Amino acid sequence: MKIYPTINIIGLGYIGLPTSLIFSKNGYKVHGTDIKKETISILNKKILPIEENGLQELFESSLRNGITFSEEVIVSDFYIVCVPTPYLPKLKSIDPLFVIKAVEKVLNFCKPDSIIIIESTISPGTIKKFILPLVEDFNKKTNKHIHLAHAPERIIPGNMIHELVTNSRTIGADDEITLDRVVEIYSSITSGKIVKTSILNAELTKVVENTFRAVNIAFSNELLKLGSFYNFDPYEVIEICNLHPRVKILNPGPGVGGHCIPIDPWFLVGDWPLHTDLIRLSLETNESMPEFVLEHINKIKSKHGVKNQRIGLYGLTYKEDVDDIRESPSLQLISLINKNLGSDLISFDPTLKKIVVPGQTLSYEEFLNQTDLVVIMVKHSHLKNNFLSLKSKIILDTHNYSPKDVSNNRYLLSDSL
Ligand code: SAJ
């Protein structure tokens, strides 16, 4: 009979929780740790604190397999650190403090030869600068031979479970034995290819992947602006170009949000400012999009005589069908509007069950009753069944998501108003 190693996952958020459940489902003895009492108490009541397709079934099978949760770190063969790395906008960098604290906690409990795997998003060089010295110092004092690895998470909210079990994984470690031990556990949860590399290269790949996407989106946003200045339809041009077998331009929109695409590329610019002009310009292009939306709102407002109090934002999350609002274009737009129009816009988001900004309503009917101009900021599936309800509204569709005849007054960001 196969003897499975024990795994302690630290940080039970969007990444850590699904990851613990997948390992547990695959036979590992898994313990989940989180400093938030509330998260642990909910999980111990057999309730999931986050919503994601397929997560409930996975949770039930992990409970049957004996997964446990507590605020404590326990003795294990592997520790997988999935704690947040908050973004510090002024410094354009992440704060590694939670990762450092998690590793310190593990070092207090671990047995000889255990492996600490960092999954949290970190900027290149973080492990060498902040984590390795802690572990080396500990090994010198205790002779416990604790090893480090980096396995950056790469799953996309909304399709997490599928991606967890099919995506290829990059595993970075600086010695062969650790690499092989870590590869063994990850290859048992994913059918994707597992790539072995150094810790630094693993850190870099994650940031480079997200930078590639940010630059590609910036390119499409620039095309969108060109379309509006020079009177062509950028959506059609992009669609036609994408028929070429080697061209894949992403979609223009009201800006980029989430914890990765608008942030990770700044790590490269921050570390190597002299040689990252293209990346910096791309980030600035994406960051300029909420302002571009505001210019359109102002022009439509004047054209139709819409009052500030009758403008409504549909969608507050950073993308469709997730309930995550981090760095969302809508929040960026709201803070611009507060500065410029001085009013709290009405807003509605079908994925949010709580009020997160002033002026937000939890009722779609109320949202419709209170608005004349509806700005579609997010392509939630909810709207697909509700396009008819927008018939009498003035629409600014920042994604070209709605049908052309959704209303008699429909505008796109590509329109030169
Ligand atoms: N967006 C566009 N146009 C597009 C695609 C996206 O404007 O064509 C916007 C979205 O609306 C959103 C933002 O970009 O505001 C980011 O969304 P996303 O779907 O591109 O990415 P995330 O942040 O949900 O997840 C990314 C993924 N990285 C890549 O695809 C390279 C995911 O695989 C990573 O795990 C995740 O970042 C991460 O944690 O790094």
Short mmCIF file of C-alpha atoms and ligand atoms in Angstrom, two decimals:
data_model
loop_
_atom_site.label_atom_id
_atom_site.label_comp_id
_atom_site.label_asym_id
_atom_site.label_seq_id
_atom_site.Cartn_x
_atom_site.Cartn_y
_atom_site.Cartn_z
CA MET A 1 0.00 0.00 0.00
CA LYS A 2 1.29 3.49 -0.91
CA ILE A 3 2.24 5.54 2.12
CA TYR A 4 1.23 9.13 1.49
CA PRO A 5 3.27 11.97 2.96
CA THR A 6 1.50 14.44 5.24
CA ILE A 7 0.84 17.97 4.01
CA ASN A 8 0.09 21.10 6.01
CA ILE A 9 -1.32 23.94 3.89
CA ILE A 10 -0.95 27.38 5.43
CA GLY A 11 -3.43 30.05 4.28
CA LEU A 12 -6.88 28.79 3.29
CA GLY A 13 -7.94 31.47 0.79
CA TYR A 14 -8.68 31.32 -2.92
CA ILE A 15 -5.58 29.21 -3.60
CA GLY A 16 -4.83 27.38 -0.35
CA LEU A 17 -8.29 25.95 0.21
CA PRO A 18 -8.81 24.35 -3.22
CA THR A 19 -5.20 23.10 -3.12
CA SER A 20 -5.73 21.40 0.28
CA LEU A 21 -8.93 19.79 -0.95
CA ILE A 22 -7.27 18.43 -4.10
CA PHE A 23 -4.39 16.91 -2.13
CA SER A 24 -6.82 15.40 0.36
CA LYS A 25 -8.98 13.98 -2.42
CA ASN A 26 -5.89 12.32 -3.86
CA GLY A 27 -5.17 10.41 -0.65
CA TYR A 28 -2.79 12.70 1.25
CA LYS A 29 -3.32 13.35 4.94
CA VAL A 30 -3.93 17.08 4.82
CA HIS A 31 -4.17 19.67 7.56
CA GLY A 32 -5.28 23.21 6.69
CA THR A 33 -4.07 26.13 8.80
CA ASP A 34 -5.34 29.70 8.83
CA ILE A 35 -4.83 32.53 11.30
CA LYS A 36 -8.45 33.64 10.79
CA LYS A 37 -10.56 32.05 13.57
CA GLU A 38 -13.70 32.65 11.52
CA THR A 39 -12.39 30.71 8.49
CA ILE A 40 -11.45 27.73 10.67
CA SER A 41 -14.71 27.75 12.56
CA ILE A 42 -16.74 27.85 9.32
CA LEU A 43 -14.70 25.02 7.78
CA ASN A 44 -15.06 22.94 10.94
CA LYS A 45 -18.83 23.41 10.64
CA LYS A 46 -18.42 21.83 7.19
CA ILE A 47 -19.27 25.09 5.39
CA LEU A 48 -17.16 26.55 2.57
CA PRO A 49 -16.11 30.21 3.07
CA ILE A 50 -15.66 30.81 -0.70
CA GLU A 51 -17.70 29.98 -3.77
CA GLU A 52 -16.16 28.32 -6.78
CA ASN A 53 -17.43 25.85 -9.38
CA GLY A 54 -16.98 22.26 -8.20
CA LEU A 55 -15.56 23.21 -4.80
CA GLN A 56 -18.48 21.82 -2.78
CA GLU A 57 -18.14 18.26 -4.17
CA LEU A 58 -14.40 18.41 -3.60
CA PHE A 59 -14.94 19.60 -0.02
CA GLU A 60 -17.29 16.72 0.72
CA SER A 61 -14.85 14.13 -0.58
CA SER A 62 -11.98 15.70 1.40
CA LEU A 63 -14.08 15.61 4.57
CA ARG A 64 -14.65 11.91 3.96
CA ASN A 65 -10.87 11.51 3.54
CA GLY A 66 -10.29 13.07 6.98
CA ILE A 67 -8.99 16.58 6.14
CA THR A 68 -8.58 18.68 9.32
CA PHE A 69 -8.45 22.44 9.94
CA SER A 70 -7.09 24.54 12.77
CA GLU A 71 -5.28 27.78 13.54
CA GLU A 72 -2.14 25.77 14.33
CA VAL A 73 0.73 24.50 12.21
CA ILE A 74 1.34 20.78 12.78
CA VAL A 75 4.24 18.37 12.23
CA SER A 76 4.20 17.34 8.54
CA ASP A 77 6.41 16.16 5.69
CA PHE A 78 5.44 19.11 3.48
CA TYR A 79 4.28 22.64 4.23
CA ILE A 80 2.64 24.59 1.42
CA VAL A 81 2.47 28.32 2.08
CA CYS A 82 -0.47 30.03 0.31
CA VAL A 83 -0.77 33.20 2.39
CA PRO A 84 -1.55 36.58 0.81
CA THR A 85 1.21 38.90 -0.32
CA PRO A 86 -0.51 42.30 -0.14
CA TYR A 87 0.34 44.82 -2.81
CA LEU A 88 1.91 48.08 -1.68
CA PRO A 89 0.80 50.49 -4.42
CA LYS A 90 3.14 53.32 -3.43
CA LEU A 91 6.20 51.07 -3.53
CA LYS A 92 4.87 49.04 -6.49
CA SER A 93 5.91 45.90 -4.63
CA ILE A 94 4.46 43.14 -2.49
CA ASP A 95 4.71 42.85 1.26
CA PRO A 96 6.34 39.47 2.07
CA LEU A 97 5.52 39.74 5.79
CA PHE A 98 2.80 37.04 5.86
CA VAL A 99 5.08 34.60 4.03
CA ILE A 100 7.91 35.33 6.46
CA LYS A 101 5.58 34.85 9.47
CA ALA A 102 4.22 31.58 8.04
CA VAL A 103 7.74 30.22 7.49
CA GLU A 104 8.81 31.27 11.00
CA LYS A 105 5.78 29.44 12.41
CA VAL A 106 6.63 26.30 10.44
CA LEU A 107 10.23 26.40 11.66
CA ASN A 108 8.93 26.26 15.24
CA PHE A 109 7.20 22.95 14.59
CA CYS A 110 8.88 21.09 11.76
CA LYS A 111 10.69 17.78 11.96
CA PRO A 112 14.03 17.13 10.21
CA ASP A 113 14.04 16.99 6.41
CA SER A 114 10.63 18.55 5.88
CA ILE A 115 10.07 20.76 2.86
CA ILE A 116 8.53 24.23 2.81
CA ILE A 117 6.92 25.06 -0.54
CA ILE A 118 5.98 28.67 -1.22
CA GLU A 119 2.96 29.00 -3.56
CA SER A 120 2.14 32.65 -2.75
CA THR A 121 2.88 35.18 -5.48
CA ILE A 122 6.22 36.79 -4.77
CA SER A 123 8.56 39.03 -6.70
CA PRO A 124 11.71 37.49 -8.18
CA GLY A 125 14.42 37.23 -5.54
CA THR A 126 12.06 37.22 -2.53
CA ILE A 127 13.02 33.72 -1.40
CA LYS A 128 16.76 34.41 -1.58
CA LYS A 129 16.37 37.76 0.16
CA PHE A 130 13.85 37.03 2.91
CA ILE A 131 13.18 33.29 3.29
CA LEU A 132 16.43 31.45 2.58
CA PRO A 133 18.38 33.31 5.30
CA LEU A 134 15.74 32.29 7.89
CA VAL A 135 15.92 28.64 6.87
CA GLU A 136 19.73 28.54 6.60
CA ASP A 137 20.07 30.11 9.99
CA PHE A 138 17.60 27.62 11.47
CA ASN A 139 19.40 24.66 9.85
CA LYS A 140 22.74 25.82 11.26
CA LYS A 141 21.29 26.06 14.77
CA THR A 142 19.25 22.84 14.75
CA ASN A 143 20.77 20.61 12.07
CA LYS A 144 17.23 19.77 10.92
CA HIS A 145 17.92 20.14 7.17
CA ILE A 146 14.74 21.94 6.20
CA HIS A 147 14.42 22.48 2.43
CA LEU A 148 12.77 25.18 0.35
CA ALA A 149 10.88 25.08 -2.93
CA HIS A 150 8.74 27.44 -4.97
CA ALA A 151 5.64 26.23 -6.83
CA PRO A 152 3.87 29.38 -8.01
CA GLU A 153 0.11 28.95 -8.27
CA ARG A 154 -1.32 29.66 -11.71
CA ILE A 155 -5.03 28.87 -11.49
CA ILE A 156 -7.63 31.30 -12.73
CA PRO A 157 -10.60 32.21 -10.53
CA GLY A 158 -13.80 30.86 -12.04
CA ASN A 159 -12.07 27.76 -13.45
CA MET A 160 -9.85 26.88 -10.52
CA ILE A 161 -10.63 23.23 -9.99
CA HIS A 162 -10.23 22.32 -13.65
CA GLU A 163 -6.95 24.27 -13.87
CA LEU A 164 -5.62 22.78 -10.59
CA VAL A 165 -5.86 19.29 -12.02
CA THR A 166 -4.82 20.02 -15.62
CA ASN A 167 -2.39 22.99 -15.66
CA SER A 168 1.30 22.41 -16.07
CA ARG A 169 3.30 23.37 -12.97
CA THR A 170 6.66 24.98 -12.51
CA ILE A 171 8.61 23.66 -9.54
CA GLY A 172 11.71 25.50 -8.41
CA ALA A 173 14.21 24.12 -5.91
CA ASP A 174 17.94 24.47 -5.62
CA ASP A 175 18.77 20.78 -5.04
CA GLU A 176 17.75 17.68 -6.99
CA ILE A 177 16.41 15.65 -4.07
CA THR A 178 14.01 18.39 -2.96
CA LEU A 179 12.96 18.95 -6.57
CA ASP A 180 12.12 15.27 -7.02
CA ARG A 181 10.19 15.06 -3.74
CA VAL A 182 8.10 18.13 -4.61
CA VAL A 183 7.54 17.02 -8.21
CA GLU A 184 6.25 13.69 -6.92
CA ILE A 185 3.44 15.23 -4.87
CA TYR A 186 2.37 17.76 -7.53
CA SER A 187 2.41 15.16 -10.30
CA SER A 188 -0.16 13.19 -8.34
CA ILE A 189 -2.68 16.08 -8.48
CA THR A 190 -2.25 17.41 -12.03
CA SER A 191 -2.25 15.76 -15.42
CA GLY A 192 -0.28 18.75 -16.75
CA LYS A 193 3.45 18.76 -17.43
CA ILE A 194 5.71 19.43 -14.45
CA VAL A 195 8.72 21.58 -15.20
CA LYS A 196 11.75 21.55 -12.90
CA THR A 197 13.83 24.68 -12.52
CA SER A 198 15.65 26.86 -10.00
CA ILE A 199 13.82 28.87 -7.33
CA LEU A 200 14.68 32.15 -9.08
CA ASN A 201 13.40 30.95 -12.46
CA ALA A 202 10.19 29.69 -10.87
CA GLU A 203 9.69 33.12 -9.32
CA LEU A 204 10.39 34.77 -12.67
CA THR A 205 8.10 32.57 -14.77
CA LYS A 206 5.05 33.48 -12.74
CA VAL A 207 5.70 37.20 -13.09
CA VAL A 208 6.65 36.92 -16.76
CA GLU A 209 3.46 34.99 -17.59
CA ASN A 210 1.32 37.71 -16.06
CA THR A 211 3.43 40.43 -17.68
CA PHE A 212 2.88 38.83 -21.10
CA ARG A 213 -0.86 38.98 -20.53
CA ALA A 214 -0.72 42.59 -19.26
CA VAL A 215 1.27 43.71 -22.32
CA ASN A 216 -1.09 41.90 -24.68
CA ILE A 217 -4.15 43.50 -23.02
CA ALA A 218 -2.43 46.90 -23.19
CA PHE A 219 -1.92 46.39 -26.92
CA SER A 220 -5.63 45.71 -27.39
CA ASN A 221 -6.51 48.72 -25.22
CA GLU A 222 -4.27 50.88 -27.39
CA LEU A 223 -6.06 49.57 -30.51
CA LEU A 224 -9.36 50.43 -28.84
CA LYS A 225 -8.24 54.01 -28.28
CA LEU A 226 -6.90 54.24 -31.85
CA GLY A 227 -10.30 53.04 -33.09
CA SER A 228 -12.07 55.78 -31.19
CA PHE A 229 -9.64 58.50 -32.35
CA TYR A 230 -9.39 57.42 -36.00
CA ASN A 231 -12.86 56.05 -36.53
CA PHE A 232 -12.45 52.33 -37.14
CA ASP A 233 -13.95 49.32 -35.39
CA PRO A 234 -11.17 47.82 -33.26
CA TYR A 235 -13.33 44.87 -32.20
CA GLU A 236 -13.79 43.75 -35.78
CA VAL A 237 -10.11 44.35 -36.60
CA ILE A 238 -9.02 42.25 -33.59
CA GLU A 239 -11.47 39.50 -34.47
CA ILE A 240 -10.15 39.30 -38.03
CA CYS A 241 -6.48 39.44 -36.96
CA ASN A 242 -7.13 36.60 -34.52
CA LEU A 243 -8.08 34.34 -37.43
CA HIS A 244 -4.38 34.31 -38.31
CA PRO A 245 -2.94 31.12 -36.82
CA ARG A 246 -0.14 32.92 -34.97
CA VAL A 247 -2.03 35.98 -33.70
CA LYS A 248 -3.99 36.07 -30.43
CA ILE A 249 -4.84 39.60 -29.35
CA LEU A 250 -6.71 39.72 -26.05
CA ASN A 251 -9.83 41.79 -25.41
CA PRO A 252 -9.84 45.53 -24.77
CA GLY A 253 -11.86 46.72 -21.81
CA PRO A 254 -12.24 49.22 -18.95
CA GLY A 255 -8.87 48.31 -17.40
CA VAL A 256 -7.35 45.36 -15.61
CA GLY A 257 -7.87 44.19 -12.06
CA GLY A 258 -7.21 41.26 -9.78
CA HIS A 259 -4.19 40.48 -7.68
CA CYS A 260 -1.88 39.56 -10.55
CA ILE A 261 -2.09 41.15 -14.00
CA PRO A 262 -2.02 44.80 -12.84
CA ILE A 263 0.58 44.10 -10.13
CA ASP A 264 3.14 41.41 -11.00
CA PRO A 265 4.64 43.29 -13.98
CA TRP A 266 5.53 46.18 -11.65
CA PHE A 267 7.99 43.84 -9.88
CA LEU A 268 10.08 43.74 -13.07
CA VAL A 269 9.81 47.49 -13.60
CA GLY A 270 10.64 48.13 -9.94
CA ASP A 271 13.73 45.91 -10.01
CA TRP A 272 15.00 46.85 -13.46
CA PRO A 273 13.60 50.33 -14.22
CA LEU A 274 16.14 51.16 -16.92
CA HIS A 275 15.32 48.22 -19.16
CA THR A 276 11.56 47.77 -18.91
CA ASP A 277 10.09 50.66 -20.92
CA LEU A 278 7.66 48.45 -22.85
CA ILE A 279 6.29 46.87 -19.68
CA ARG A 280 5.95 50.21 -17.88
CA LEU A 281 4.11 51.79 -20.82
CA SER A 282 1.79 48.79 -21.02
CA LEU A 283 0.94 49.08 -17.33
CA GLU A 284 0.31 52.79 -17.74
CA THR A 285 -1.92 52.12 -20.76
CA ASN A 286 -4.03 49.65 -18.77
CA GLU A 287 -4.16 52.01 -15.79
CA SER A 288 -5.40 54.81 -18.06
CA MET A 289 -8.51 52.87 -19.09
CA PRO A 290 -10.83 53.87 -16.19
CA GLU A 291 -10.09 57.51 -17.07
CA PHE A 292 -10.98 56.74 -20.70
CA VAL A 293 -14.29 55.27 -19.48
CA LEU A 294 -14.92 58.41 -17.42
CA GLU A 295 -14.35 60.62 -20.49
CA HIS A 296 -16.98 58.58 -22.35
CA ILE A 297 -19.40 58.81 -19.41
CA ASN A 298 -18.99 62.59 -19.35
CA LYS A 299 -19.62 62.94 -23.09
CA ILE A 300 -22.70 60.69 -22.99
CA LYS A 301 -23.94 62.53 -19.91
CA SER A 302 -23.77 65.89 -21.71
CA LYS A 303 -25.24 64.54 -24.93
CA HIS A 304 -28.31 63.05 -23.20
CA GLY A 305 -28.53 65.41 -20.22
CA VAL A 306 -28.17 62.60 -17.68
CA LYS A 307 -27.91 63.63 -14.04
CA ASN A 308 -24.97 62.33 -12.00
CA GLN A 309 -27.37 60.56 -9.61
CA ARG A 310 -28.86 58.59 -12.51
CA ILE A 311 -25.60 56.96 -13.68
CA GLY A 312 -25.22 53.31 -12.66
CA LEU A 313 -22.27 50.92 -12.83
CA TYR A 314 -23.12 47.32 -13.59
CA GLY A 315 -20.37 45.11 -12.13
CA LEU A 316 -17.88 45.82 -9.36
CA THR A 317 -15.66 42.73 -9.43
CA TYR A 318 -12.35 42.60 -11.30
CA LYS A 319 -13.78 40.23 -13.89
CA GLU A 320 -16.84 38.23 -14.80
CA ASP A 321 -18.46 35.64 -12.55
CA VAL A 322 -16.03 35.92 -9.63
CA ASP A 323 -16.84 37.71 -6.37
CA ASP A 324 -13.37 39.27 -6.04
CA ILE A 325 -13.14 43.08 -6.16
CA ARG A 326 -9.37 43.47 -5.68
CA GLU A 327 -7.94 46.30 -7.86
CA SER A 328 -11.10 46.16 -9.99
CA PRO A 329 -11.50 48.69 -12.84
CA SER A 330 -14.90 49.61 -11.33
CA LEU A 331 -13.32 50.57 -8.02
CA GLN A 332 -10.65 52.56 -9.88
CA LEU A 333 -13.41 54.31 -11.82
CA ILE A 334 -15.42 54.99 -8.65
CA SER A 335 -12.48 56.69 -7.00
CA LEU A 336 -11.94 58.82 -10.14
CA ILE A 337 -15.63 59.71 -10.22
CA ASN A 338 -15.63 60.67 -6.57
CA LYS A 339 -12.80 63.07 -7.35
CA ASN A 340 -14.43 64.42 -10.53
CA LEU A 341 -18.18 64.28 -10.08
CA GLY A 342 -18.26 64.26 -6.30
CA SER A 343 -21.17 61.84 -6.09
CA ASP A 344 -21.64 58.22 -5.06
CA LEU A 345 -22.63 56.35 -8.18
CA ILE A 346 -25.32 53.73 -8.03
CA SER A 347 -23.85 50.32 -8.60
CA PHE A 348 -24.92 46.69 -8.67
CA ASP A 349 -23.04 43.41 -8.89
CA PRO A 350 -24.90 40.09 -9.05
CA THR A 351 -22.00 38.15 -7.49
CA LEU A 352 -21.77 40.32 -4.36
CA LYS A 353 -23.96 39.56 -1.36
CA LYS A 354 -22.60 42.45 0.73
CA ILE A 355 -22.30 46.20 0.24
CA VAL A 356 -18.69 47.04 -0.63
CA VAL A 357 -19.01 50.64 -1.86
CA PRO A 358 -21.36 53.54 -1.01
CA GLY A 359 -24.22 53.81 -3.50
CA GLN A 360 -24.27 50.05 -4.18
CA THR A 361 -27.59 48.24 -4.15
CA LEU A 362 -28.12 44.50 -3.77
CA SER A 363 -31.29 44.58 -5.86
CA TYR A 364 -31.12 44.60 -9.65
CA GLU A 365 -34.68 46.03 -9.83
CA GLU A 366 -33.70 48.92 -7.59
CA PHE A 367 -30.58 49.49 -9.72
CA LEU A 368 -32.73 49.67 -12.86
CA ASN A 369 -35.25 51.99 -11.22
CA GLN A 370 -32.54 54.42 -10.16
CA THR A 371 -30.55 54.68 -13.39
CA ASP A 372 -30.85 56.21 -16.86
CA LEU A 373 -27.28 55.55 -18.02
CA VAL A 374 -25.99 52.02 -17.34
CA VAL A 375 -22.24 51.48 -17.67
CA ILE A 376 -21.51 47.80 -18.22
CA MET A 377 -18.17 47.29 -16.46
CA VAL A 378 -18.17 43.50 -16.07
CA LYS A 379 -19.40 40.74 -18.42
CA HIS A 380 -21.25 38.76 -15.74
CA SER A 381 -23.34 35.85 -17.07
CA HIS A 382 -26.26 37.31 -15.07
CA LEU A 383 -26.58 40.09 -17.63
CA LYS A 384 -27.01 37.64 -20.51
CA ASN A 385 -30.47 36.78 -19.18
CA ASN A 386 -31.27 40.44 -18.50
CA PHE A 387 -30.37 42.31 -21.69
CA LEU A 388 -34.09 42.94 -22.31
CA SER A 389 -34.31 44.91 -19.06
CA LEU A 390 -31.89 47.48 -20.56
CA LYS A 391 -34.14 48.33 -23.51
CA SER A 392 -35.07 51.83 -22.31
CA LYS A 393 -31.61 52.71 -20.91
CA ILE A 394 -28.68 54.59 -22.32
CA ILE A 395 -25.86 52.04 -22.35
CA LEU A 396 -22.09 52.40 -22.26
CA ASP A 397 -20.81 48.89 -22.82
CA THR A 398 -17.08 48.86 -21.98
CA HIS A 399 -16.69 45.27 -23.23
CA ASN A 400 -18.84 45.22 -26.39
CA TYR A 401 -20.72 42.45 -24.57
CA SER A 402 -24.35 43.39 -25.15
CA PRO A 403 -26.20 42.82 -28.44
CA LYS A 404 -26.12 45.81 -30.82
CA ASP A 405 -29.88 46.32 -30.43
CA VAL A 406 -29.89 46.10 -26.63
CA SER A 407 -31.16 49.70 -26.60
CA ASN A 408 -31.57 52.60 -29.05
CA ASN A 409 -28.79 54.43 -27.25
CA ARG A 410 -25.85 52.03 -26.98
CA TYR A 411 -22.27 53.30 -26.89
CA LEU A 412 -18.92 51.55 -26.93
CA LEU A 413 -15.49 52.74 -25.80
CA SER A 414 -14.48 52.63 -29.47
CA ASP A 415 -17.06 55.30 -30.34
CA SER A 416 -15.68 58.77 -31.00
CA LEU A 417 -18.26 60.84 -29.20
N1 SAJ B 1 -8.73 41.26 -19.01
C1 SAJ B 1 -8.86 42.10 -20.11
N2 SAJ B 1 -8.82 41.56 -21.35
C2 SAJ B 1 -8.64 40.24 -21.55
C3 SAJ B 1 -8.47 39.39 -20.45
C4 SAJ B 1 -8.51 39.93 -19.19
O1 SAJ B 1 -9.03 43.33 -19.96
O2 SAJ B 1 -8.62 39.82 -22.72
C5 SAJ B 1 -8.79 41.81 -17.65
C6 SAJ B 1 -9.86 41.12 -16.79
O3 SAJ B 1 -11.12 41.68 -17.01
C7 SAJ B 1 -9.32 41.38 -15.40
C8 SAJ B 1 -7.80 41.33 -15.59
O4 SAJ B 1 -7.57 41.51 -16.99
O5 SAJ B 1 -9.66 42.66 -14.94
C9 SAJ B 1 -7.15 40.06 -15.12
O6 SAJ B 1 -7.93 38.94 -15.49
P1 SAJ B 1 -7.30 37.61 -16.10
O7 SAJ B 1 -8.40 36.71 -16.43
O8 SAJ B 1 -6.37 37.95 -17.22
O9 SAJ B 1 -6.34 37.06 -14.96
P2 SAJ B 1 -6.46 36.71 -13.38
O10 SAJ B 1 -5.86 37.82 -12.60
O11 SAJ B 1 -7.82 36.24 -13.00
O12 SAJ B 1 -5.47 35.44 -13.33
C10 SAJ B 1 -4.13 35.55 -13.84
C11 SAJ B 1 -3.87 34.31 -14.69
N3 SAJ B 1 -2.60 34.49 -15.41
C12 SAJ B 1 -2.51 34.28 -16.72
O13 SAJ B 1 -3.45 33.96 -17.42
C13 SAJ B 1 -1.15 34.48 -17.32
C14 SAJ B 1 -3.85 33.07 -13.79
O14 SAJ B 1 -3.45 31.93 -14.52
C15 SAJ B 1 -2.87 33.28 -12.63
O15 SAJ B 1 -2.94 32.19 -11.71
C16 SAJ B 1 -3.26 34.53 -11.87
O16 SAJ B 1 -3.24 35.65 -12.77
C17 SAJ B 1 -2.25 34.74 -10.76
O17 SAJ B 1 -2.58 34.40 -9.61
O18 SAJ B 1 -1.11 35.12 -11.08
#
